[in-house]
Amino acid sequence: MITLNFTRESRLLTPSQFKYVFQEPLRASTPEITILARQNNSDNPRLGLAIPKKHLKRAHDRNRVKRISRESFRLLQHQLPNYDFIIIAKAGIGKLDNATLFQILDKLWKRHIRLAQKYS
């Protein structure tokens, strides 16, 4: 049975895990958001978030982007390859409404699925 939980095992937690992804990532991006990915040795995909204050000054704006990013990952995690993913927010992300942000993330996840198939 497939569960749609977002557990501790589904997260990047330590700086070394983030550093591993930043070294040689596969990249999918739009002007507002970038998703970096790198294959992991785990049996499930994992997510890390980098939402800087530079682009979203208010905490509730950063929290909104994080919440939508986690929800998007949670719903598609069983379709994603076993990679570590980092979502990086860029300038202009604060101007997107929730539905648009969700659509952009969906498009980027699909692109990473295709990239993983190409490189495996």
XYZ file of N, CA, C and O in Angstrom, residues 39-90:
208
model
N 21.659 11.373 -7.425
C 21.255 10.029 -7.014
C 21.747 9.724 -5.604
O 22.854 10.098 -5.229
N 20.905 9.041 -4.832
C 21.286 8.671 -3.464
C 21.324 7.154 -3.322
O 20.923 6.420 -4.214
N 21.815 6.695 -2.184
C 21.896 5.261 -1.900
C 20.714 4.787 -1.074
O 20.663 3.638 -0.665
N 19.792 5.665 -0.813
C 18.614 5.356 -0.014
C 17.571 4.677 -0.907
O 17.683 4.668 -2.131
N 16.544 4.123 -0.298
C 15.501 3.453 -1.077
C 14.293 4.359 -1.316
O 13.234 3.876 -1.692
N 14.459 5.664 -1.105
C 13.372 6.608 -1.370
C 13.964 7.983 -1.702
O 15.093 8.272 -1.322
N 13.225 8.815 -2.422
C 13.712 10.169 -2.690
C 13.668 11.013 -1.418
O 12.866 10.756 -0.519
N 14.561 12.003 -1.345
C 14.601 12.892 -0.180
C 14.590 14.341 -0.659
O 15.061 14.649 -1.752
N 14.083 15.223 0.194
C 13.907 16.622 -0.166
C 14.620 17.536 0.818
O 14.557 17.337 2.030
N 15.258 18.563 0.276
C 15.830 19.644 1.067
C 15.353 20.960 0.486
O 15.081 21.059 -0.714
N 15.245 21.977 1.320
C 14.741 23.277 0.878
C 15.757 24.368 1.178
O 16.352 24.388 2.254
N 15.939 25.273 0.217
C 16.786 26.444 0.411
C 15.967 27.658 -0.037
O 15.895 27.980 -1.224
N 15.324 28.303 0.921
C 14.446 29.440 0.646
C 15.063 30.660 1.351
O 14.813 30.883 2.528
N 15.878 31.438 0.653
C 16.623 32.513 1.322
C 15.783 33.751 1.637
O 14.831 34.075 0.922
N 16.170 34.445 2.685
C 15.529 35.703 3.065
C 15.747 36.769 2.004
O 14.980 37.714 1.913
N 16.792 36.610 1.230
C 17.115 37.598 0.201
C 15.953 37.790 -0.774
O 15.708 38.894 -1.234
N 15.256 36.704 -1.088
C 14.174 36.783 -2.073
C 12.790 36.868 -1.446
O 11.848 37.335 -2.083
N 12.645 36.388 -0.232
C 11.365 36.446 0.480
C 11.636 36.991 1.875
O 12.074 36.260 2.751
N 11.367 38.251 2.076
C 11.719 38.918 3.331
C 10.907 38.422 4.522
O 11.430 38.260 5.605
N 9.617 38.220 4.319
C 8.745 37.874 5.445
C 8.669 36.362 5.659
O 8.577 35.592 4.711
N 8.670 35.981 6.924
C 8.674 34.561 7.269
C 7.445 33.838 6.735
O 7.544 32.693 6.280
N 6.299 34.484 6.746
C 5.092 33.783 6.281
C 5.159 33.511 4.779
O 4.590 32.525 4.310
N 5.883 34.351 4.025
C 6.068 34.076 2.593
C 7.006 32.882 2.386
O 6.746 32.021 1.540
N 8.094 32.834 3.154
C 9.007 31.690 3.063
C 8.302 30.403 3.481
O 8.452 29.367 2.828
N 7.505 30.472 4.537
C 6.777 29.287 5.004
C 5.765 28.795 3.977
O 5.580 27.584 3.812
N 5.120 29.713 3.269
C 4.157 29.334 2.225
C 4.861 28.552 1.119
O 4.387 27.491 0.681
N 6.020 29.053 0.674
C 6.771 28.372 -0.386
C 7.238 26.997 0.096
O 7.138 26.006 -0.632
N 7.713 26.916 1.331
C 8.146 25.629 1.881
C 6.981 24.651 1.966
O 7.118 23.470 1.626
N 5.846 25.127 2.428
C 4.672 24.262 2.589
C 4.220 23.698 1.245
O 3.953 22.498 1.112
N 4.165 24.542 0.237
C 3.730 24.094 -1.089
C 4.765 23.142 -1.692
O 4.414 22.143 -2.324
N 6.041 23.423 -1.479
C 7.104 22.561 -2.000
C 7.037 21.171 -1.374
O 7.144 20.159 -2.068
N 6.862 21.123 -0.066
C 6.762 19.833 0.615
C 5.530 19.055 0.159
O 5.588 17.837 -0.039
N 4.423 19.753 -0.013
C 3.182 19.096 -0.444
C 3.332 18.533 -1.860
O 2.904 17.409 -2.150
N 3.943 19.287 -2.739
C 4.174 18.833 -4.103
C 5.053 17.583 -4.110
O 4.766 16.605 -4.806
N 6.123 17.605 -3.327
C 7.012 16.444 -3.217
C 6.265 15.249 -2.629
O 6.387 14.125 -3.121
N 5.506 15.476 -1.580
C 4.792 14.405 -0.893
C 3.851 13.661 -1.834
O 3.769 12.434 -1.821
N 3.146 14.420 -2.676
C 2.173 13.799 -3.569
C 2.826 13.018 -4.710
O 2.237 12.066 -5.228
N 4.036 13.406 -5.111
C 4.706 12.744 -6.237
C 5.859 11.836 -5.824
O 6.536 11.288 -6.684
N 6.102 11.665 -4.539
C 7.304 10.959 -4.095
C 7.413 9.526 -4.606
O 8.510 9.024 -4.821
N 6.298 8.860 -4.859
C 6.357 7.475 -5.322
C 6.609 7.378 -6.822
O 6.922 6.296 -7.317
N 6.501 8.482 -7.533
C 6.825 8.504 -8.956
C 8.264 8.952 -9.195
O 8.818 8.714 -10.260
N 8.859 9.610 -8.194
C 10.198 10.165 -8.344
C 11.262 9.084 -8.206
O 11.076 8.109 -7.478
N 12.410 9.274 -8.890
C 13.519 8.326 -8.729
C 14.167 8.503 -7.353
O 13.910 9.495 -6.657
N 15.017 7.580 -6.961
C 15.697 7.650 -5.665
C 16.855 8.639 -5.733
O 18.023 8.270 -5.838
N 16.496 9.905 -5.679
C 17.447 11.008 -5.743
C 17.254 11.881 -4.513
O 16.198 11.859 -3.877
N 18.295 12.648 -4.217
C 18.181 13.721 -3.242
C 17.869 14.991 -4.018
O 18.588 15.328 -4.972
N 16.828 15.706 -3.636
C 16.403 16.918 -4.319
C 16.552 18.121 -3.394
O 16.258 18.027 -2.205
N 16.997 19.243 -3.962
C 17.028 20.505 -3.226
C 16.269 21.532 -4.048
O 16.590 21.765 -5.219
N 15.279 22.149 -3.432
C 14.517 23.219 -4.075
C 15.120 24.543 -3.641
O 15.242 24.816 -2.449
N 15.490 25.350 -4.622
C 16.093 26.658 -4.352
C 15.181 27.734 -4.917
O 14.864 27.735 -6.112
N 14.767 28.662 -4.055
C 13.917 29.774 -4.485
C 14.788 30.885 -5.051
O 15.872 31.163 -4.538
N 14.305 31.523 -6.118
C 15.034 32.625 -6.735
C 14.135 33.861 -6.747
O 12.989 33.822 -6.292
